[in-house]
PDB file of C-alpha atoms in Angstrom:
ATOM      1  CA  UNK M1098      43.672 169.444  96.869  1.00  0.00           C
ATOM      2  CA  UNK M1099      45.823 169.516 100.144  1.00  0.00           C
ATOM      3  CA  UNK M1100      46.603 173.155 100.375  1.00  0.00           C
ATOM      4  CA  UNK M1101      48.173 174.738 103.148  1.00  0.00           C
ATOM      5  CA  UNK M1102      48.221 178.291 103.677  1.00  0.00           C
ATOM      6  CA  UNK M1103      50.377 180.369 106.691  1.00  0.00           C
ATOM      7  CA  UNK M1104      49.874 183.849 107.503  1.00  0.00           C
ATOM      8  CA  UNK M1105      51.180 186.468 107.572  1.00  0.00           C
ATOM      9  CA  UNK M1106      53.617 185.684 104.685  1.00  0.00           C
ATOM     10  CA  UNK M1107      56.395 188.322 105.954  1.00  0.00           C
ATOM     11  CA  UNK M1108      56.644 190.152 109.325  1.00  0.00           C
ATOM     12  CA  UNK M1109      58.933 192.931 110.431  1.00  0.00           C
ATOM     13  CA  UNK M1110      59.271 193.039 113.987  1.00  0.00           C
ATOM     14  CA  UNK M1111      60.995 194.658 116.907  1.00  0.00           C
ATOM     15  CA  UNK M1112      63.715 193.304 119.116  1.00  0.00           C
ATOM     16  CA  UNK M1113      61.840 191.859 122.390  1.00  0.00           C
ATOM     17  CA  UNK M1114      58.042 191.478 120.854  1.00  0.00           C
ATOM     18  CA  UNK M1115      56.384 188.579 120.084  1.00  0.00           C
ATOM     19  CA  UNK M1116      55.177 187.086 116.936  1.00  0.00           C
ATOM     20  CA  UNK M1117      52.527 184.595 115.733  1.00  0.00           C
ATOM     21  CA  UNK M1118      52.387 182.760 112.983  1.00  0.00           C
ATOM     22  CA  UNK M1119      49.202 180.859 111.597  1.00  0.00           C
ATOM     23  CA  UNK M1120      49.160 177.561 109.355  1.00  0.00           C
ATOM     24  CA  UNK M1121      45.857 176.242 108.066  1.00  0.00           C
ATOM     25  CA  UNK M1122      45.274 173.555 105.817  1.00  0.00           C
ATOM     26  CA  UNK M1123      42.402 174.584 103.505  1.00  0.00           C
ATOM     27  CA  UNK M1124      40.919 171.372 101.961  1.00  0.00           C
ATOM     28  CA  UNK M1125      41.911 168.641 104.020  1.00  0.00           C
ATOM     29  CA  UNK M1126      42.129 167.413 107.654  1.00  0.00           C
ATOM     30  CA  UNK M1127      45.642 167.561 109.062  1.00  0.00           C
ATOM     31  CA  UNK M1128      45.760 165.382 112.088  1.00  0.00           C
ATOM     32  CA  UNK M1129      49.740 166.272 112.428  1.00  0.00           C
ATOM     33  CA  UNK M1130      51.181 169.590 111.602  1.00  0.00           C
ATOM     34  CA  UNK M1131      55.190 170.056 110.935  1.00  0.00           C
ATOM     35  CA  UNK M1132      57.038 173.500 111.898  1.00  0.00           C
ATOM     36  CA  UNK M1133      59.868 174.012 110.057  1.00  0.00           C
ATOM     37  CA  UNK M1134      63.006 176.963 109.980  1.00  0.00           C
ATOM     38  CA  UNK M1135      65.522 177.951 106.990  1.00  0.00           C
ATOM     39  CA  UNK M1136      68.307 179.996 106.557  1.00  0.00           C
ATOM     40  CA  UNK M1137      69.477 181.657 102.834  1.00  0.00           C
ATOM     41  CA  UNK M1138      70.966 178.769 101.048  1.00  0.00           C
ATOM     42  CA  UNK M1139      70.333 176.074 103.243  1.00  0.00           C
ATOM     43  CA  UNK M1140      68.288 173.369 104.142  1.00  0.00           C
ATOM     44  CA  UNK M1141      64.884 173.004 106.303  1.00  0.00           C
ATOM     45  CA  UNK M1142      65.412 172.257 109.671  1.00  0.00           C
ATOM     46  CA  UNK M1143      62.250 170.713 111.761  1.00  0.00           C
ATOM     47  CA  UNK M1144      61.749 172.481 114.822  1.00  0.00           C
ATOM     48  CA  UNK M1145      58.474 170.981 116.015  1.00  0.00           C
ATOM     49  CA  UNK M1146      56.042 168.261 115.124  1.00  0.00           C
ATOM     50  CA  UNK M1147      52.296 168.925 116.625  1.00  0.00           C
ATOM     51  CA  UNK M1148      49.340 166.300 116.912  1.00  0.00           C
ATOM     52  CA  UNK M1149      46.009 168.253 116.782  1.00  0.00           C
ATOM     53  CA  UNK M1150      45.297 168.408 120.254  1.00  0.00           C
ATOM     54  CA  UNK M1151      47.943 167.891 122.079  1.00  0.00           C
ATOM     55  CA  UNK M1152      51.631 169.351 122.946  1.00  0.00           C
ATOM     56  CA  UNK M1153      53.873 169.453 120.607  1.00  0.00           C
ATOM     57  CA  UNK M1154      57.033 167.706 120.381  1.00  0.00           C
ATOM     58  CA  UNK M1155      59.949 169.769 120.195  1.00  0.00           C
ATOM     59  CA  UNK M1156      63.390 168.667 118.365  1.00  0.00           C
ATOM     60  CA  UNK M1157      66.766 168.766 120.491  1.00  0.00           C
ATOM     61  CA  UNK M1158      67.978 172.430 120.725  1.00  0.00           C
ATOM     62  CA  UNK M1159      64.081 173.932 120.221  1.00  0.00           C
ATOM     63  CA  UNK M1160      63.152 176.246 122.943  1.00  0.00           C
ATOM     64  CA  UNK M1161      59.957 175.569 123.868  1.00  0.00           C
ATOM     65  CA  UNK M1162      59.511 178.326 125.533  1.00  0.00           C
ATOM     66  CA  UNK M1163      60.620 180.502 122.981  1.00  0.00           C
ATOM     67  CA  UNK M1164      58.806 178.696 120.226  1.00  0.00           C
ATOM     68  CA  UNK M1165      54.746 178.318 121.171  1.00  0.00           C
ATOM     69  CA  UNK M1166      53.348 175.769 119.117  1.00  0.00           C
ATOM     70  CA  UNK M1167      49.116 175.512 119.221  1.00  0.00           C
ATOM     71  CA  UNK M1168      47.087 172.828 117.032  1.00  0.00           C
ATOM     72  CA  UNK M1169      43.573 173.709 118.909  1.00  0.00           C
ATOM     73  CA  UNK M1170      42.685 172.149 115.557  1.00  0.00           C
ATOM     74  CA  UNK M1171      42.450 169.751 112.623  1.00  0.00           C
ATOM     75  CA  UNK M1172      43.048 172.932 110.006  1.00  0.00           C
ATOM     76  CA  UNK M1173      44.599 175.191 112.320  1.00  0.00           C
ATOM     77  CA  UNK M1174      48.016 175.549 113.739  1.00  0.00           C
ATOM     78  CA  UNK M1175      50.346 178.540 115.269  1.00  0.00           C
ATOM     79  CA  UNK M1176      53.703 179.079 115.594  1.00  0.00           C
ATOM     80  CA  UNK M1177      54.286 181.928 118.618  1.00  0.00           C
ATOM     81  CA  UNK M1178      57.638 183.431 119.059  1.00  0.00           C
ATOM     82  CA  UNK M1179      58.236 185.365 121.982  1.00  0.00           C
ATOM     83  CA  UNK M1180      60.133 187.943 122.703  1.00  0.00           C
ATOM     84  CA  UNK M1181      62.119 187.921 118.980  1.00  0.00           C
ATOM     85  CA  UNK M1182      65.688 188.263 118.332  1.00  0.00           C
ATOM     86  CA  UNK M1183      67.421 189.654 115.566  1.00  0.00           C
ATOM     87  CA  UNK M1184      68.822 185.704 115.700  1.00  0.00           C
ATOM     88  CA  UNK M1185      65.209 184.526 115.393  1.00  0.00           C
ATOM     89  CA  UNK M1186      64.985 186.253 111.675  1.00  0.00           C
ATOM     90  CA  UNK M1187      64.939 183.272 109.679  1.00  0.00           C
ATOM     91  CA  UNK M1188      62.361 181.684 107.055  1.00  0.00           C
ATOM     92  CA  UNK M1189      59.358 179.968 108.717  1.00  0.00           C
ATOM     93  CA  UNK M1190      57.540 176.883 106.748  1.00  0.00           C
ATOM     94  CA  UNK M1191      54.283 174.943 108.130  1.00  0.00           C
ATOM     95  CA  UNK M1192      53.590 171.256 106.768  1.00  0.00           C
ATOM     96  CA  UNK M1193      50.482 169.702 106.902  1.00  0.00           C
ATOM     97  CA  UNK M1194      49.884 165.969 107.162  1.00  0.00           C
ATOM     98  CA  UNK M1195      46.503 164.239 107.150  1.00  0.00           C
ATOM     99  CA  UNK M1196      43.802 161.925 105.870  1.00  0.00           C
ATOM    100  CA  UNK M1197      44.477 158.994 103.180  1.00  0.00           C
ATOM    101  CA  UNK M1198      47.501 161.205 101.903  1.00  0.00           C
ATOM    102  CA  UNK M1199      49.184 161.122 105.960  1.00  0.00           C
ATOM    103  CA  UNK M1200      52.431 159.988 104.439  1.00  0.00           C
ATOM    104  CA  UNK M1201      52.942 163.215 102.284  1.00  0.00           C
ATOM    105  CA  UNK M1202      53.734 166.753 103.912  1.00  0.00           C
ATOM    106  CA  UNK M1203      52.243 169.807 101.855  1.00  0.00           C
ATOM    107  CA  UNK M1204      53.966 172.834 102.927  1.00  0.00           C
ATOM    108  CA  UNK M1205      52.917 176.500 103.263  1.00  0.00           C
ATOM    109  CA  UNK M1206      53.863 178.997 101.276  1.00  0.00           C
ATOM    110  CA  UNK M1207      56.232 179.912 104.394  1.00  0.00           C
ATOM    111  CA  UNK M1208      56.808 183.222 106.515  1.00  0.00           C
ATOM    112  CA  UNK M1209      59.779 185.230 106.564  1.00  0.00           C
ATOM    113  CA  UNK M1210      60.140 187.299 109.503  1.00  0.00           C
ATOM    114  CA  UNK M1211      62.730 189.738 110.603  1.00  0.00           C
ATOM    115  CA  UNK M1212      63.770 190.949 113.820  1.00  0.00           C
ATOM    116  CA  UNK M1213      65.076 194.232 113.937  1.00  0.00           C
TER     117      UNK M1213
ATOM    118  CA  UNK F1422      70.789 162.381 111.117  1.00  0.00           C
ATOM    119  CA  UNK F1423      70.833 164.457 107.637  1.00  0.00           C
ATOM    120  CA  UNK F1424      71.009 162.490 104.522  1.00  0.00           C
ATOM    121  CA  UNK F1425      73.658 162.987 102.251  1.00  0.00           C
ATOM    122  CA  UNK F1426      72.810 164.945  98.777  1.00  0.00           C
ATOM    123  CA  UNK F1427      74.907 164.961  95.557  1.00  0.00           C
ATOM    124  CA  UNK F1428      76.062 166.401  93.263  1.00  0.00           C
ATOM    125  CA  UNK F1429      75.627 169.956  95.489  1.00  0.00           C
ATOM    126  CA  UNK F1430      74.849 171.588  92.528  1.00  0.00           C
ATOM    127  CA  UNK F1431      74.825 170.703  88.624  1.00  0.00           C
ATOM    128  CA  UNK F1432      73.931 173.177  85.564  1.00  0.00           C
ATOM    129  CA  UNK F1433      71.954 171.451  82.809  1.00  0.00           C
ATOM    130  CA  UNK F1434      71.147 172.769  79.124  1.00  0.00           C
ATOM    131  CA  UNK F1435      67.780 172.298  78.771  1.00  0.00           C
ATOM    132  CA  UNK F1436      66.527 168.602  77.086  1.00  0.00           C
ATOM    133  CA  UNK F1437      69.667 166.929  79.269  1.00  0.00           C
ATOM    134  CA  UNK F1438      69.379 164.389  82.099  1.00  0.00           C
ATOM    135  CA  UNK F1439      70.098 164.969  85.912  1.00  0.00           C
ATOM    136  CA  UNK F1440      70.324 162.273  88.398  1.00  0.00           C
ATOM    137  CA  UNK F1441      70.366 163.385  92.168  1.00  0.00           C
ATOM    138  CA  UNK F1442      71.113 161.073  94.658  1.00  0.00           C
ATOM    139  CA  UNK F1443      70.356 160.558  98.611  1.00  0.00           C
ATOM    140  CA  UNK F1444      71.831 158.121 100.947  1.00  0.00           C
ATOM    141  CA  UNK F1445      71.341 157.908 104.435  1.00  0.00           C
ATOM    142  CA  UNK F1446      73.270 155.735 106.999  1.00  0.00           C
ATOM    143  CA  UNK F1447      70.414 154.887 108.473  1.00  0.00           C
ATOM    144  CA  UNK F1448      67.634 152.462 107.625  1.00  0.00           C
ATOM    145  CA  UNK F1449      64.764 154.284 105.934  1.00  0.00           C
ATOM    146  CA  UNK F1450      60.856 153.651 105.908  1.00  0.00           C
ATOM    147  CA  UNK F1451      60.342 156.046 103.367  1.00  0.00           C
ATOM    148  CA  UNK F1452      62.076 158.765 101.140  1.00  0.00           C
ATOM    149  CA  UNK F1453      60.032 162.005  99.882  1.00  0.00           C
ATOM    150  CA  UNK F1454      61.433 164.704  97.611  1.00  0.00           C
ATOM    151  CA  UNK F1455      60.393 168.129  96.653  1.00  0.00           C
ATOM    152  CA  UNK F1456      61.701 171.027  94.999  1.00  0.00           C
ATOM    153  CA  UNK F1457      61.899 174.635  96.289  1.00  0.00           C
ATOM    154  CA  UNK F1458      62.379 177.542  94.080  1.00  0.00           C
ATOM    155  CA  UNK F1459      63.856 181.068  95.404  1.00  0.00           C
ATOM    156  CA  UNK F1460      61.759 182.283  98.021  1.00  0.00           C
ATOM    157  CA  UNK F1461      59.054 180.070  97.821  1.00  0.00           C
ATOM    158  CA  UNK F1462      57.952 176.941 100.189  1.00  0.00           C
ATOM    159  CA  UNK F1463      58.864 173.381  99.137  1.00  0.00           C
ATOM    160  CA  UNK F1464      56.768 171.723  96.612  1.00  0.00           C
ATOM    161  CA  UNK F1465      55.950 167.917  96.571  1.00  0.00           C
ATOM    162  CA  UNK F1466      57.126 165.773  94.047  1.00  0.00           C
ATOM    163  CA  UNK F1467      57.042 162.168  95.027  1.00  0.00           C
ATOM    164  CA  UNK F1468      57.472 159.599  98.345  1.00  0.00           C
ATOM    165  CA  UNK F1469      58.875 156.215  98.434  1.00  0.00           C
ATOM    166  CA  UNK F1470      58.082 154.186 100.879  1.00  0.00           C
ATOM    167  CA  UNK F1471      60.035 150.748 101.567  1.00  0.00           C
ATOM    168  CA  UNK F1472      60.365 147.787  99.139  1.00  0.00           C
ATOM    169  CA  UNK F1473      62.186 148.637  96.267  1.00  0.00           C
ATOM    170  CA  UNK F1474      60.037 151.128  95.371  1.00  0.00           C
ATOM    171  CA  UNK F1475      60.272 153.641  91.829  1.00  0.00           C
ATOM    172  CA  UNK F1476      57.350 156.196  90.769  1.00  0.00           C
ATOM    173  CA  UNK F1477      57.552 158.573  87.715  1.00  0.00           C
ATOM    174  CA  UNK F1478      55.493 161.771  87.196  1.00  0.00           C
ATOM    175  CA  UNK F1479      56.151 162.959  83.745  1.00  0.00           C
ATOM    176  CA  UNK F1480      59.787 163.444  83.181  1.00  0.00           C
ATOM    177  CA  UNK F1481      60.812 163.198  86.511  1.00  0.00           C
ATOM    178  CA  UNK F1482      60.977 159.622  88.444  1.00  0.00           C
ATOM    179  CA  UNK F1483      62.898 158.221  91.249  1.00  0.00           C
ATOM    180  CA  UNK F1484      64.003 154.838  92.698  1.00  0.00           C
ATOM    181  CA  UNK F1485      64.365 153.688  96.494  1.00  0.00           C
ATOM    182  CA  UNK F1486      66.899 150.974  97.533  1.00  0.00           C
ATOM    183  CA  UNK F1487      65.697 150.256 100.947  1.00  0.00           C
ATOM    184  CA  UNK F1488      68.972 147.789 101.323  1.00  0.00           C
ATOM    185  CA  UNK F1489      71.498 150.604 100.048  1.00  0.00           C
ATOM    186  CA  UNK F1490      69.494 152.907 102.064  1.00  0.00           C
ATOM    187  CA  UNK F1491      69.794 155.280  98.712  1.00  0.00           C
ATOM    188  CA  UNK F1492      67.140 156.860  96.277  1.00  0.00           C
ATOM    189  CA  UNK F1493      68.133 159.019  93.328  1.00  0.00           C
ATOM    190  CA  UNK F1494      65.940 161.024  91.782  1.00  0.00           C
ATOM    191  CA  UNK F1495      66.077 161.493  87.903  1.00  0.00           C
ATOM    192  CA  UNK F1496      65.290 164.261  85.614  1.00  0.00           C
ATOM    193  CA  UNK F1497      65.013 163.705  81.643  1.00  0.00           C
ATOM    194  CA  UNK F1498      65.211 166.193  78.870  1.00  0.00           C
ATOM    195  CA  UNK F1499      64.977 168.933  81.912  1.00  0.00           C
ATOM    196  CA  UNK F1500      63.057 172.137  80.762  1.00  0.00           C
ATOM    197  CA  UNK F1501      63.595 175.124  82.601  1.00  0.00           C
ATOM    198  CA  UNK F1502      61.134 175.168  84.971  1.00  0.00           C
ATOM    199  CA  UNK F1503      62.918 172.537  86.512  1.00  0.00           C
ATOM    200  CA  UNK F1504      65.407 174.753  87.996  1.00  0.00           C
ATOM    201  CA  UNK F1505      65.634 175.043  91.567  1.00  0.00           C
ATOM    202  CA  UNK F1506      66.396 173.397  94.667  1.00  0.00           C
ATOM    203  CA  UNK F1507      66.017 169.982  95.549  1.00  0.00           C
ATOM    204  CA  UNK F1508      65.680 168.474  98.587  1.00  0.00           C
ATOM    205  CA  UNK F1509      65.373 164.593  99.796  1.00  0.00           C
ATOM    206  CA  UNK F1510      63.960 163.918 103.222  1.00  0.00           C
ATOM    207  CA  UNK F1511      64.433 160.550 104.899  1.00  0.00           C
ATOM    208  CA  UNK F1512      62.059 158.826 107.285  1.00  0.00           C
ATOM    209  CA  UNK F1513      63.711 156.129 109.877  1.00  0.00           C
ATOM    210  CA  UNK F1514      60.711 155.269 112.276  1.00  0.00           C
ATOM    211  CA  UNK F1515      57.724 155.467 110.265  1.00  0.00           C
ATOM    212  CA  UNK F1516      56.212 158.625 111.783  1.00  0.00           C
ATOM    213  CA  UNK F1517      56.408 161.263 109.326  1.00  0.00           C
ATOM    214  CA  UNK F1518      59.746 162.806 110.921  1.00  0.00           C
ATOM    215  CA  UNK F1519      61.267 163.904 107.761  1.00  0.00           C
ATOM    216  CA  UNK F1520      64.731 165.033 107.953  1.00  0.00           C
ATOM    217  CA  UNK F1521      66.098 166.861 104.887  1.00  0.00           C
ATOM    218  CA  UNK F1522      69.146 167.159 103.051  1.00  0.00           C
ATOM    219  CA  UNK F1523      71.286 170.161 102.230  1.00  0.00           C
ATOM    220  CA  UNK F1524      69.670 170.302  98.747  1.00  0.00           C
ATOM    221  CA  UNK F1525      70.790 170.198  95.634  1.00  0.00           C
ATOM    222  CA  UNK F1526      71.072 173.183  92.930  1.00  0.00           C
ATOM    223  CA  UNK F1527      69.878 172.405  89.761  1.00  0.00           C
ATOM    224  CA  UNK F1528      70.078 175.292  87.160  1.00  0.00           C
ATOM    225  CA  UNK F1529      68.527 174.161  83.818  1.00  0.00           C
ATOM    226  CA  UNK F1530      69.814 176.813  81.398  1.00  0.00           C
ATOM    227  CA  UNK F1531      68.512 177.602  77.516  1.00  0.00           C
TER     228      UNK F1531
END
């Protein structure tokens, strides 16, 4: 149980487009959904924290702008960002919390993207 | 603010013990750890929420002092799929916002 799956699982993109992300739990209810960023060799760094249905709160230095965050649902969740920069290339993990587990985060399998 | 990992990194021959430790200066409602390996998302090993708490899962177990503010997590006779990187992430308010450490390296080697 409490799988979480993001899609795609790498993207190549060019300078100035936009790019979504998706993160669905498969098996359970997530009622809050985590977005998260790496860099090689270094730690996760939480950009956003969603409640199904409602905005998202950002962290301090998280452009919300930049960074669309959508959780239309209790299994779905997207991660939109627009107009990339080679900057933006970085690692991109989904959690998933929910149901008598809500303590626990299960992550996705992550999505690297890069900006060209 | 980030919780403090250590040792940074530490290179075991497999059937040895590891301890990693987190502290955090400030007061903590829960701890959670997971390991990542290379290129792969975070996996879930255990949370500890206040009160003292310790929890084992096979070889691996861990210990929360809420008063220290510190948990360590320990790793007997470490096989080699233990190698990776491990991360604590502290909770202050109770609402799931996990902040992680830096990780820690753990190379478990024949």
């Amino acid at each position: 149980g409490a799988v979480v799956s993001q899609h795609p699982s790498w993207v190549i993109c060019k300078s100035g487009t936009s790019v979504k992300i998706e993160c669905r739990s498969l098996d359970f209810q997530a009622t809050t959904m985590f977005w998260y960023r790496q860099f090689p060799k270094q730690s996760l760094m939480l950009m956003a924290t969603s409640n199904e249905g409602s905005k998202a709160t950002y962290e301090q230095g998280v452009e919300k702008d930049k960074f669309l965050i959508n959780h239309a649902s209790l299994t779905l969740s997207t991660l939109t960002v627009t107009s990339a920069h080679p900057e933006d290339s970085s690692f991109y993990i989904c959690s998933a919390s929910g149901g008598a587990r809500y303590n626990e985060q299960f992550f996705g399998p992550g999505t690297r993207l890069t900006v060209l | 603010q980030q919780p403090v990992q250590s040792p940074q990194a530490v290179i075991l021959r497999e059937g040895e013990d590891a301890v990693i430790n987190c502290s955090s200066s400030k007061a903590l409602y829960s701890v959670h750890w997971y390991r990542q390996k290379h290129g792969e998302a975070p996996v879930f090993l255990m949370i500890l929420l206040k009160g003292g708490e310790q929890k084992g899962h096979e070889k691996i177990s861990a210990s929360f002092n809420e008063k220290k503010q510190q948990s360590s997590l320990y790793l007997t006779a470490s096989q080699l799929s233990y190698s990776g990187t491990y991360f604590c992430g502290t909770d202050s308010g109770g609402y799931q916002k996990v902040t992680f450490g830096i990780g820690t390296k753990l190379q478990v080697i024949p």
